[in-house]
PDB file of C-alpha atoms in Angstrom:
ATOM      1  CA  MET A   1     -29.186 -26.307  39.217  1.00 54.00           C
ATOM      2  CA  LEU A   2     -32.494 -27.644  40.179  1.00 54.00           C
ATOM      3  CA  ARG A   3     -33.858 -25.911  37.103  1.00 58.00           C
ATOM      4  CA  ASN A   4     -31.464 -27.717  34.933  1.00 57.00           C
ATOM      5  CA  GLN A   5     -32.375 -31.196  36.610  1.00 58.00           C
ATOM      6  CA  ILE A   6     -35.965 -30.333  35.889  1.00 55.00           C
ATOM      7  CA  ASP A   7     -35.181 -29.712  32.276  1.00 57.00           C
ATOM      8  CA  LYS A   8     -33.082 -33.081  31.883  1.00 56.00           C
ATOM      9  CA  ILE A   9     -35.862 -34.688  33.171  1.00 52.00           C
ATOM     10  CA  ARG A  10     -38.456 -33.554  30.915  1.00 56.00           C
ATOM     11  CA  LEU A  11     -35.947 -33.957  27.693  1.00 54.00           C
ATOM     12  CA  LEU A  12     -36.292 -38.195  28.159  1.00 50.00           C
ATOM     13  CA  PHE A  13     -39.808 -37.861  27.108  1.00 47.00           C
ATOM     14  CA  ARG A  14     -39.125 -35.658  23.958  1.00 56.00           C
ATOM     15  CA  LYS A  15     -38.719 -36.901  20.563  1.00 57.00           C
ATOM     16  CA  ASP A  16     -36.068 -34.222  19.704  1.00 61.00           C
ATOM     17  CA  LYS A  17     -33.974 -34.847  22.769  1.00 66.00           C
ATOM     18  CA  GLU A  18     -30.608 -35.179  20.648  1.00 77.00           C
ATOM     19  CA  SER A  19     -30.947 -31.301  19.590  1.00 81.00           C
ATOM     20  CA  TYR A  20     -31.435 -30.419  23.219  1.00 83.00           C
ATOM     21  CA  PHE A  21     -28.115 -32.435  24.406  1.00 85.00           C
ATOM     22  CA  CYS A  22     -26.454 -30.712  21.110  1.00 90.00           C
ATOM     23  CA  PHE A  23     -26.969 -27.079  22.490  1.00 92.00           C
ATOM     24  CA  TYR A  24     -26.252 -28.548  26.179  1.00 91.00           C
ATOM     25  CA  LYS A  25     -22.780 -29.340  25.098  1.00 92.00           C
ATOM     26  CA  ILE A  26     -22.328 -25.659  23.962  1.00 93.00           C
ATOM     27  CA  LEU A  27     -24.506 -23.961  26.638  1.00 94.00           C
ATOM     28  CA  GLY A  28     -23.853 -25.815  29.663  1.00 92.00           C
ATOM     29  CA  PHE A  29     -27.446 -25.950  30.292  1.00 91.00           C
ATOM     30  CA  TYR A  30     -30.597 -27.032  28.529  1.00 90.00           C
ATOM     31  CA  PRO A  31     -32.858 -24.668  26.748  1.00 92.00           C
ATOM     32  CA  ARG A  32     -36.214 -24.103  27.340  1.00 91.00           C
ATOM     33  CA  ASN A  33     -37.512 -22.870  24.040  1.00 92.00           C
ATOM     34  CA  ILE A  34     -35.002 -24.524  21.448  1.00 92.00           C
ATOM     35  CA  GLN A  35     -36.821 -22.973  18.781  1.00 92.00           C
ATOM     36  CA  LEU A  36     -34.881 -19.654  19.629  1.00 95.00           C
ATOM     37  CA  TYR A  37     -31.452 -21.357  18.923  1.00 95.00           C
ATOM     38  CA  GLN A  38     -32.558 -23.197  15.905  1.00 93.00           C
ATOM     39  CA  GLN A  39     -33.408 -19.956  14.411  1.00 94.00           C
ATOM     40  CA  ALA A  40     -30.510 -18.271  16.024  1.00 95.00           C
ATOM     41  CA  LEU A  41     -28.592 -20.617  13.153  1.00 94.00           C
ATOM     42  CA  LEU A  42     -30.757 -19.592  10.171  1.00 93.00           C
ATOM     43  CA  HIS A  43     -28.763 -17.708   7.757  1.00 91.00           C
ATOM     44  CA  LYS A  44     -31.216 -15.355   5.759  1.00 86.00           C
ATOM     45  CA  SER A  45     -30.261 -17.285   2.563  1.00 84.00           C
ATOM     46  CA  THR A  46     -31.941 -20.606   3.532  1.00 81.00           C
ATOM     47  CA  SER A  47     -35.501 -19.026   2.447  1.00 69.00           C
ATOM     48  CA  ILE A  48     -37.314 -20.930   5.157  1.00 78.00           C
ATOM     49  CA  ARG A  49     -40.761 -19.537   6.049  1.00 80.00           C
ATOM     50  CA  SER A  50     -42.835 -19.879   9.254  1.00 77.00           C
ATOM     51  CA  GLU A  51     -46.350 -21.245   9.374  1.00 79.00           C
ATOM     52  CA  LYS A  52     -47.401 -17.501   8.280  1.00 81.00           C
ATOM     53  CA  GLY A  53     -45.289 -17.285   5.363  1.00 79.00           C
ATOM     54  CA  ARG A  54     -42.962 -14.875   7.053  1.00 82.00           C
ATOM     55  CA  PRO A  55     -39.183 -15.070   6.364  1.00 81.00           C
ATOM     56  CA  LEU A  56     -37.576 -17.129   9.207  1.00 87.00           C
ATOM     57  CA  ASN A  57     -33.726 -16.359   9.971  1.00 92.00           C
ATOM     58  CA  ASN A  58     -31.454 -14.837  12.502  1.00 94.00           C
ATOM     59  CA  GLU A  59     -31.162 -11.260  11.701  1.00 93.00           C
ATOM     60  CA  ARG A  60     -33.831  -9.982  14.167  1.00 94.00           C
ATOM     61  CA  LEU A  61     -31.854 -12.128  16.924  1.00 96.00           C
ATOM     62  CA  GLU A  62     -28.615 -10.936  15.639  1.00 95.00           C
ATOM     63  CA  PHE A  63     -29.856  -7.517  16.244  1.00 94.00           C
ATOM     64  CA  LEU A  64     -30.702  -8.087  19.751  1.00 97.00           C
ATOM     65  CA  GLY A  65     -27.794 -10.427  20.465  1.00 97.00           C
ATOM     66  CA  ASP A  66     -25.415  -7.307  19.178  1.00 95.00           C
ATOM     67  CA  ALA A  67     -26.904  -5.150  22.085  1.00 95.00           C
ATOM     68  CA  ILE A  68     -26.937  -7.614  24.601  1.00 97.00           C
ATOM     69  CA  LEU A  69     -23.352  -8.518  23.788  1.00 97.00           C
ATOM     70  CA  ASP A  70     -22.091  -4.887  24.115  1.00 95.00           C
ATOM     71  CA  ALA A  71     -23.645  -4.586  27.734  1.00 97.00           C
ATOM     72  CA  ILE A  72     -21.995  -7.593  28.566  1.00 97.00           C
ATOM     73  CA  VAL A  73     -18.677  -7.395  27.425  1.00 97.00           C
ATOM     74  CA  GLY A  74     -18.988  -3.870  28.846  1.00 96.00           C
ATOM     75  CA  ASP A  75     -19.696  -4.890  32.059  1.00 97.00           C
ATOM     76  CA  ILE A  76     -16.976  -7.677  31.897  1.00 97.00           C
ATOM     77  CA  VAL A  77     -14.492  -5.232  30.735  1.00 97.00           C
ATOM     78  CA  TYR A  78     -15.334  -2.346  33.209  1.00 97.00           C
ATOM     79  CA  LYS A  79     -14.907  -4.664  36.401  1.00 96.00           C
ATOM     80  CA  HIS A  80     -11.643  -6.262  35.147  1.00 96.00           C
ATOM     81  CA  PHE A  81      -9.779  -2.974  34.246  1.00 96.00           C
ATOM     82  CA  GLU A  82     -10.753  -1.166  37.338  1.00 94.00           C
ATOM     83  CA  GLY A  83      -9.413   2.640  36.869  1.00 91.00           C
ATOM     84  CA  ARG A  84      -8.896   2.592  33.362  1.00 92.00           C
ATOM     85  CA  ARG A  85      -9.810   5.237  31.106  1.00 89.00           C
ATOM     86  CA  GLU A  86     -13.244   5.231  29.188  1.00 87.00           C
ATOM     87  CA  GLY A  87     -11.161   5.375  25.540  1.00 81.00           C
ATOM     88  CA  PHE A  88      -9.347   2.293  26.581  1.00 88.00           C
ATOM     89  CA  LEU A  89     -12.312   0.411  27.983  1.00 92.00           C
ATOM     90  CA  THR A  90     -14.012   1.248  24.480  1.00 87.00           C
ATOM     91  CA  ASN A  91     -11.547  -0.057  22.485  1.00 83.00           C
ATOM     92  CA  THR A  92     -10.851  -3.268  24.368  1.00 92.00           C
ATOM     93  CA  ARG A  93     -14.623  -4.108  24.226  1.00 93.00           C
ATOM     94  CA  SER A  94     -14.567  -3.316  20.345  1.00 87.00           C
ATOM     95  CA  LYS A  95     -11.525  -5.791  19.937  1.00 89.00           C
ATOM     96  CA  ILE A  96     -13.785  -8.599  21.700  1.00 94.00           C
ATOM     97  CA  VAL A  97     -17.171  -7.743  19.807  1.00 93.00           C
ATOM     98  CA  GLN A  98     -15.417  -7.220  16.260  1.00 86.00           C
ATOM     99  CA  ARG A  99     -16.834  -9.392  13.694  1.00 84.00           C
ATOM    100  CA  GLU A 100     -13.345 -11.445  13.390  1.00 83.00           C
ATOM    101  CA  THR A 101     -13.446 -12.396  16.936  1.00 92.00           C
ATOM    102  CA  LEU A 102     -17.101 -13.336  16.962  1.00 94.00           C
ATOM    103  CA  ASN A 103     -16.264 -15.388  14.052  1.00 92.00           C
ATOM    104  CA  LYS A 104     -13.367 -17.272  15.722  1.00 94.00           C
ATOM    105  CA  LEU A 105     -15.652 -17.852  18.756  1.00 96.00           C
ATOM    106  CA  ALA A 106     -18.376 -19.395  16.706  1.00 95.00           C
ATOM    107  CA  VAL A 107     -16.078 -21.631  15.214  1.00 94.00           C
ATOM    108  CA  GLU A 108     -14.303 -22.442  18.971  1.00 95.00           C
ATOM    109  CA  ILE A 109     -17.785 -23.644  20.255  1.00 95.00           C
ATOM    110  CA  GLY A 110     -18.958 -25.643  17.011  1.00 94.00           C
ATOM    111  CA  LEU A 111     -21.692 -22.952  15.816  1.00 94.00           C
ATOM    112  CA  ASP A 112     -20.152 -23.202  12.485  1.00 91.00           C
ATOM    113  CA  LYS A 113     -21.009 -26.773  11.930  1.00 92.00           C
ATOM    114  CA  LEU A 114     -24.865 -25.981  12.994  1.00 92.00           C
ATOM    115  CA  VAL A 115     -25.541 -22.782  10.863  1.00 91.00           C
ATOM    116  CA  LYS A 116     -27.853 -23.337   8.039  1.00 90.00           C
ATOM    117  CA  TYR A 117     -27.017 -21.272   5.006  1.00 85.00           C
ATOM    118  CA  SER A 118     -26.961 -21.541   1.135  1.00 78.00           C
ATOM    119  CA  THR A 119     -23.773 -22.923  -0.533  1.00 67.00           C
ATOM    120  CA  ARG A 120     -23.942 -19.698  -2.710  1.00 59.00           C
ATOM    121  CA  SER A 121     -23.938 -17.099   0.064  1.00 54.00           C
ATOM    122  CA  SER A 122     -21.130 -18.654   1.968  1.00 50.00           C
ATOM    123  CA  SER A 123     -18.618 -17.964  -0.580  1.00 44.00           C
ATOM    124  CA  HIS A 124     -18.858 -14.155  -0.307  1.00 46.00           C
ATOM    125  CA  ASN A 125     -20.292 -14.119   3.617  1.00 58.00           C
ATOM    126  CA  SER A 126     -17.343 -14.336   5.686  1.00 63.00           C
ATOM    127  CA  TYR A 127     -18.745 -12.962   9.001  1.00 79.00           C
ATOM    128  CA  MET A 128     -21.630 -15.548   8.833  1.00 89.00           C
ATOM    129  CA  TYR A 129     -20.641 -17.562  11.910  1.00 93.00           C
ATOM    130  CA  GLY A 130     -19.990 -14.531  13.955  1.00 93.00           C
ATOM    131  CA  ASN A 131     -23.332 -12.964  13.147  1.00 92.00           C
ATOM    132  CA  ALA A 132     -24.714 -16.314  14.207  1.00 95.00           C
ATOM    133  CA  PHE A 133     -22.962 -15.978  17.691  1.00 97.00           C
ATOM    134  CA  GLU A 134     -24.442 -12.728  18.238  1.00 97.00           C
ATOM    135  CA  ALA A 135     -28.047 -14.197  17.416  1.00 97.00           C
ATOM    136  CA  PHE A 136     -27.039 -17.063  19.573  1.00 97.00           C
ATOM    137  CA  ILE A 137     -26.705 -14.591  22.559  1.00 97.00           C
ATOM    138  CA  GLY A 138     -29.815 -12.969  21.471  1.00 97.00           C
ATOM    139  CA  ALA A 139     -31.490 -16.262  21.878  1.00 97.00           C
ATOM    140  CA  ILE A 140     -29.969 -17.268  25.114  1.00 97.00           C
ATOM    141  CA  TYR A 141     -31.277 -13.681  26.586  1.00 98.00           C
ATOM    142  CA  LEU A 142     -34.998 -14.358  25.204  1.00 97.00           C
ATOM    143  CA  ASP A 143     -35.006 -17.795  26.423  1.00 96.00           C
ATOM    144  CA  GLN A 144     -32.958 -17.295  30.168  1.00 95.00           C
ATOM    145  CA  GLY A 145     -32.324 -13.524  30.489  1.00 96.00           C
ATOM    146  CA  TYR A 146     -29.594 -11.416  30.878  1.00 97.00           C
ATOM    147  CA  GLU A 147     -27.781 -13.045  34.034  1.00 96.00           C
ATOM    148  CA  ARG A 148     -27.877 -16.596  32.453  1.00 95.00           C
ATOM    149  CA  CYS A 149     -26.202 -14.489  29.202  1.00 96.00           C
ATOM    150  CA  LYS A 150     -23.472 -13.117  31.359  1.00 97.00           C
ATOM    151  CA  ARG A 151     -22.866 -16.298  32.990  1.00 96.00           C
ATOM    152  CA  PHE A 152     -22.399 -18.146  29.592  1.00 96.00           C
ATOM    153  CA  MET A 153     -19.856 -15.512  28.411  1.00 97.00           C
ATOM    154  CA  GLU A 154     -18.018 -15.304  31.313  1.00 96.00           C
ATOM    155  CA  GLU A 155     -17.798 -19.196  32.046  1.00 95.00           C
ATOM    156  CA  LYS A 156     -17.893 -20.500  28.508  1.00 95.00           C
ATOM    157  CA  ILE A 157     -16.559 -17.952  26.517  1.00 96.00           C
ATOM    158  CA  PHE A 158     -14.322 -15.695  28.506  1.00 96.00           C
ATOM    159  CA  LYS A 159     -12.641 -18.383  30.690  1.00 95.00           C
ATOM    160  CA  ASN A 160     -11.992 -20.424  27.756  1.00 95.00           C
ATOM    161  CA  TYR A 161     -10.868 -18.384  25.006  1.00 95.00           C
ATOM    162  CA  ILE A 162     -10.503 -14.876  25.692  1.00 95.00           C
ATOM    163  CA  ASP A 163      -7.273 -13.295  27.616  1.00 94.00           C
ATOM    164  CA  LEU A 164      -8.467  -9.935  28.360  1.00 94.00           C
ATOM    165  CA  ASP A 165      -5.268  -8.436  29.092  1.00 94.00           C
ATOM    166  CA  LYS A 166      -3.840 -10.040  26.054  1.00 92.00           C
ATOM    167  CA  MET A 167      -6.782  -8.804  24.138  1.00 91.00           C
ATOM    168  CA  SER A 168      -6.479  -5.158  25.549  1.00 89.00           C
ATOM    169  CA  ARG A 169      -2.750  -5.111  24.070  1.00 86.00           C
ATOM    170  CA  LYS A 170      -3.932  -6.282  20.672  1.00 81.00           C
ATOM    171  CA  GLU A 171      -3.904  -3.882  17.892  1.00 72.00           C
ATOM    172  CA  VAL A 172      -6.817  -3.029  15.914  1.00 76.00           C
ATOM    173  CA  ASN A 173      -6.323  -0.929  13.072  1.00 84.00           C
ATOM    174  CA  PHE A 174      -9.955   0.420  12.260  1.00 87.00           C
ATOM    175  CA  LYS A 175      -8.277   3.134  10.165  1.00 89.00           C
ATOM    176  CA  SER A 176      -6.987   0.447   7.649  1.00 87.00           C
ATOM    177  CA  LYS A 177     -10.213  -1.513   7.812  1.00 87.00           C
ATOM    178  CA  LEU A 178     -12.122   1.636   6.800  1.00 92.00           C
ATOM    179  CA  ILE A 179      -9.940   2.417   4.280  1.00 91.00           C
ATOM    180  CA  GLU A 180     -10.058  -0.884   2.813  1.00 89.00           C
ATOM    181  CA  TRP A 181     -14.043  -0.871   2.779  1.00 90.00           C
ATOM    182  CA  SER A 182     -13.680   2.692   1.333  1.00 90.00           C
ATOM    183  CA  GLN A 183     -11.593   1.226  -1.954  1.00 90.00           C
ATOM    184  CA  LYS A 184     -13.849  -1.541  -2.081  1.00 88.00           C
ATOM    185  CA  SER A 185     -17.020   0.250  -2.335  1.00 88.00           C
ATOM    186  CA  LYS A 186     -15.361   2.919  -4.500  1.00 90.00           C
ATOM    187  CA  VAL A 187     -16.128   6.070  -2.320  1.00 92.00           C
ATOM    188  CA  GLU A 188     -13.836   8.827  -1.046  1.00 93.00           C
ATOM    189  CA  VAL A 189     -12.996   8.827   2.723  1.00 94.00           C
ATOM    190  CA  SER A 190     -11.194  12.037   4.663  1.00 95.00           C
ATOM    191  CA  PHE A 191      -9.829  12.345   8.143  1.00 95.00           C
ATOM    192  CA  GLU A 192     -10.021  15.976   9.196  1.00 95.00           C
ATOM    193  CA  LEU A 193      -8.544  17.216  12.593  1.00 94.00           C
ATOM    194  CA  ILE A 194     -11.346  19.617  13.707  1.00 93.00           C
ATOM    195  CA  GLU A 195     -10.212  20.517  17.205  1.00 92.00           C
ATOM    196  CA  GLN A 196      -7.308  20.366  19.385  1.00 93.00           C
ATOM    197  CA  PHE A 197      -7.378  21.000  23.163  1.00 92.00           C
ATOM    198  CA  LEU A 198      -6.332  20.317  26.514  1.00 90.00           C
ATOM    199  CA  ASP A 199      -8.197  17.985  29.150  1.00 83.00           C
ATOM    200  CA  GLU A 200      -8.576  18.708  32.828  1.00 82.00           C
ATOM    201  CA  ASP A 201      -4.903  17.473  33.305  1.00 75.00           C
ATOM    202  CA  TYR A 202      -3.580  19.837  30.631  1.00 82.00           C
ATOM    203  CA  ASN A 203      -2.981  16.880  28.453  1.00 82.00           C
ATOM    204  CA  PRO A 204      -3.048  17.581  24.833  1.00 89.00           C
ATOM    205  CA  MET A 205      -6.431  16.117  23.242  1.00 91.00           C
ATOM    206  CA  PHE A 206      -7.098  15.545  19.468  1.00 93.00           C
ATOM    207  CA  HIS A 207     -10.724  15.589  17.719  1.00 95.00           C
ATOM    208  CA  THR A 208     -11.093  13.909  14.506  1.00 96.00           C
ATOM    209  CA  GLU A 209     -13.887  13.760  11.901  1.00 96.00           C
ATOM    210  CA  ILE A 210     -14.216  11.285   8.867  1.00 96.00           C
ATOM    211  CA  ARG A 211     -16.453  12.267   5.975  1.00 95.00           C
ATOM    212  CA  ILE A 212     -17.303  10.006   3.337  1.00 95.00           C
ATOM    213  CA  GLU A 213     -18.186  11.499   0.183  1.00 93.00           C
ATOM    214  CA  GLY A 214     -18.423  14.855   2.088  1.00 92.00           C
ATOM    215  CA  ILE A 215     -20.739  13.139   4.651  1.00 94.00           C
ATOM    216  CA  SER A 216     -20.074  12.890   8.587  1.00 95.00           C
ATOM    217  CA  ALA A 217     -19.686   9.492   9.306  1.00 94.00           C
ATOM    218  CA  GLY A 218     -17.866   9.495  12.887  1.00 94.00           C
ATOM    219  CA  LYS A 219     -15.892  11.394  15.257  1.00 95.00           C
ATOM    220  CA  GLY A 220     -13.199  10.268  17.603  1.00 93.00           C
ATOM    221  CA  THR A 221     -11.320  11.873  20.528  1.00 91.00           C
ATOM    222  CA  GLY A 222      -7.770  10.664  21.754  1.00 87.00           C
ATOM    223  CA  TYR A 223      -4.443  11.794  23.029  1.00 83.00           C
ATOM    224  CA  SER A 224      -3.028  11.889  19.818  1.00 86.00           C
ATOM    225  CA  LYS A 225      -3.969  12.206  16.119  1.00 90.00           C
ATOM    226  CA  LYS A 226      -3.675   8.505  15.672  1.00 87.00           C
ATOM    227  CA  GLU A 227      -5.861   7.664  18.527  1.00 85.00           C
ATOM    228  CA  SER A 228      -8.318   9.937  17.353  1.00 91.00           C
ATOM    229  CA  GLN A 229      -8.568   8.876  14.061  1.00 92.00           C
ATOM    230  CA  GLN A 230      -8.370   5.248  15.289  1.00 88.00           C
ATOM    231  CA  ASN A 231     -11.883   5.987  17.212  1.00 90.00           C
ATOM    232  CA  ALA A 232     -13.350   8.088  14.727  1.00 93.00           C
ATOM    233  CA  ALA A 233     -12.830   5.321  11.967  1.00 93.00           C
ATOM    234  CA  GLN A 234     -14.438   2.861  14.786  1.00 89.00           C
ATOM    235  CA  ALA A 235     -17.439   4.739  15.075  1.00 92.00           C
ATOM    236  CA  ALA A 236     -17.488   5.457  11.205  1.00 94.00           C
ATOM    237  CA  LEU A 237     -17.475   1.483  10.797  1.00 91.00           C
ATOM    238  CA  LYS A 238     -20.378   0.706  13.429  1.00 89.00           C
ATOM    239  CA  LYS A 239     -22.430   3.413  11.558  1.00 92.00           C
ATOM    240  CA  ILE A 240     -22.070   1.870   8.348  1.00 90.00           C
ATOM    241  CA  LYS A 241     -22.813  -1.551   9.844  1.00 86.00           C
ATOM    242  CA  ASN A 242     -25.702  -0.680  11.464  1.00 86.00           C
ATOM    243  CA  ASP A 243     -27.266   2.259   9.831  1.00 88.00           C
ATOM    244  CA  ALA A 244     -28.748   1.273   6.591  1.00 87.00           C
ATOM    245  CA  SER A 245     -30.149   4.573   5.641  1.00 91.00           C
ATOM    246  CA  PHE A 246     -26.570   6.216   5.911  1.00 92.00           C
ATOM    247  CA  LYS A 247     -25.401   3.784   3.516  1.00 89.00           C
ATOM    248  CA  GLU A 248     -28.156   4.758   1.060  1.00 90.00           C
ATOM    249  CA  GLN A 249     -27.294   8.606   1.393  1.00 92.00           C
ATOM    250  CA  ILE A 250     -23.519   7.569   0.592  1.00 92.00           C
ATOM    251  CA  GLU A 251     -24.706   5.707  -2.493  1.00 90.00           C
ATOM    252  CA  ALA A 252     -26.596   8.839  -3.379  1.00 91.00           C
ATOM    253  CA  THR A 253     -24.157  11.150  -2.804  1.00 91.00           C
ATOM    254  CA  LYS A 254     -21.510   9.302  -4.658  1.00 89.00           C
ATOM    255  CA  ALA A 255     -23.598   9.162  -7.475  1.00 88.00           C
ATOM    256  CA  GLN A 256     -24.282  12.775  -7.503  1.00 86.00           C
ATOM    257  CA  ASN A 257     -20.518  13.451  -6.743  1.00 82.00           C
ATOM    258  CA  HIS A 258     -19.255  11.533  -9.627  1.00 76.00           C
ATOM    259  CA  LEU A 259     -21.222  12.855 -12.506  1.00 72.00           C
ATOM    260  CA  PRO A 260     -19.352  13.402 -15.707  1.00 65.00           C
ATOM    261  CA  GLU A 261     -17.819  17.077 -15.526  1.00 58.00           C
ATOM    262  CA  ASN A 262     -18.884  19.643 -18.132  1.00 53.00           C
ATOM    263  CA  THR A 263     -21.854  17.721 -19.210  1.00 49.00           C
ATOM    264  CA  GLU A 264     -23.027  21.086 -21.249  1.00 50.00           C
ATOM    265  CA  GLU A 265     -20.016  21.285 -23.136  1.00 49.00           C
ATOM    266  CA  THR A 266     -19.929  17.473 -23.688  1.00 47.00           C
ATOM    267  CA  ASP A 267     -23.704  17.426 -24.941  1.00 49.00           C
ATOM    268  CA  GLU A 268     -22.837  20.691 -27.214  1.00 47.00           C
ATOM    269  CA  LEU A 269     -19.882  18.463 -28.428  1.00 44.00           C
ATOM    270  CA  THR A 270     -22.161  15.849 -29.220  1.00 46.00           C
ATOM    271  CA  GLU A 271     -24.439  17.888 -30.803  1.00 41.00           C
ATOM    272  CA  GLU A 272     -21.674  19.372 -33.089  1.00 41.00           C
ATOM    273  CA  THR A 273     -20.704  15.935 -34.105  1.00 44.00           C
ATOM    274  CA  LEU A 274     -23.983  14.763 -34.782  1.00 39.00           C
ATOM    275  CA  ILE A 275     -24.823  17.863 -37.058  1.00 32.00           C
ATOM    276  CA  GLU A 276     -21.580  17.478 -38.977  1.00 40.00           C
ATOM    277  CA  GLU A 277     -22.170  13.563 -39.533  1.00 42.00           C
ATOM    278  CA  ASN A 278     -26.124  14.375 -40.702  1.00 40.00           C
ATOM    279  CA  LEU A 279     -24.848  17.079 -42.982  1.00 35.00           C
ATOM    280  CA  GLU A 280     -22.017  14.647 -44.406  1.00 41.00           C
ATOM    281  CA  THR A 281     -24.977  12.549 -44.813  1.00 39.00           C
ATOM    282  CA  ILE A 282     -27.276  14.815 -46.468  1.00 36.00           C
ATOM    283  CA  LEU A 283     -24.971  16.685 -48.771  1.00 39.00           C
ATOM    284  CA  PRO A 284     -22.842  15.236 -51.454  1.00 43.00           C
ATOM    285  CA  VAL A 285     -19.037  15.213 -50.713  1.00 41.00           C
ATOM    286  CA  GLU A 286     -17.025  17.144 -53.278  1.00 42.00           C
ATOM    287  CA  ASN A 287     -14.007  15.225 -55.023  1.00 43.00           C
ATOM    288  CA  PRO A 288     -11.363  17.469 -55.813  1.00 41.00           C
ATOM    289  CA  GLU A 289     -10.210  15.074 -59.063  1.00 42.00           C
ATOM    290  CA  THR A 290     -13.654  15.237 -60.036  1.00 40.00           C
ATOM    291  CA  ASP A 291     -13.925  19.230 -60.249  1.00 42.00           C
ATOM    292  CA  GLU A 292     -10.328  19.374 -61.650  1.00 41.00           C
ATOM    293  CA  CYS A 293     -11.718  17.204 -64.607  1.00 43.00           C
ATOM    294  CA  LYS A 294     -14.676  18.896 -65.106  1.00 40.00           C
ATOM    295  CA  GLY A 295     -12.639  22.012 -65.211  1.00 42.00           C
ATOM    296  CA  GLU A 296     -10.526  20.469 -67.948  1.00 40.00           C
TER     297      GLU A 296
END
């Protein structure tokens, strides 16, 4: 509280105090390093560069914010749902940190009006605001620390916009999302039940693996085939989102898997056709009528 009052007094002597007040309305406290928050709102399409000539955008802060957000939401969910299974806690956290939810939260607190981007990129980047929200969390963490960041999520976000009990009951179909992605990306996805066993209480458990173009993309366990598929799909989507080398591997395998079949036969046919065409060009075509005339 005292720290906030000191920061407020300092603001009176700053030229950019309007920006500080703008962030104060969202955060509930005054930033110490306002550049962090400004950078959190810079989409990579803005092409802004630092004094050293390096690209300046929110991607690094987004990476950090993603990890911090996972930890904070996991902490809050764990304490709220005492005694619930790990699978339930994981699913509930995923519903909160998924892009659709973060996108809505960014709009709710007004970040969408502050994000800087090129108009060209906005048309095909529907999760730009959700990404900015993650970057904003990263900025809070670097500027104020974990506890302040957690307090912001509890007091400003969960208290006003998220009903944990309602959210936990919300159905999120990760399998459908993965299939939709595969269709857009034109890759083959398979769901394979690789194991069925009993847990400590003799309840049946299912273990599913997802393969994309034959490559293992994620595994999931559940008390039904459907639950195991959902958990596996969730793991696969997270890997697709965070692992650039995995996506490159998929593209390379896709290109290899979808090469034209019977290329040797095709080559032979093409060669034969070319030979025939060349022969027709070189050799005169016999005209039956001409031959008959000659015979006469």
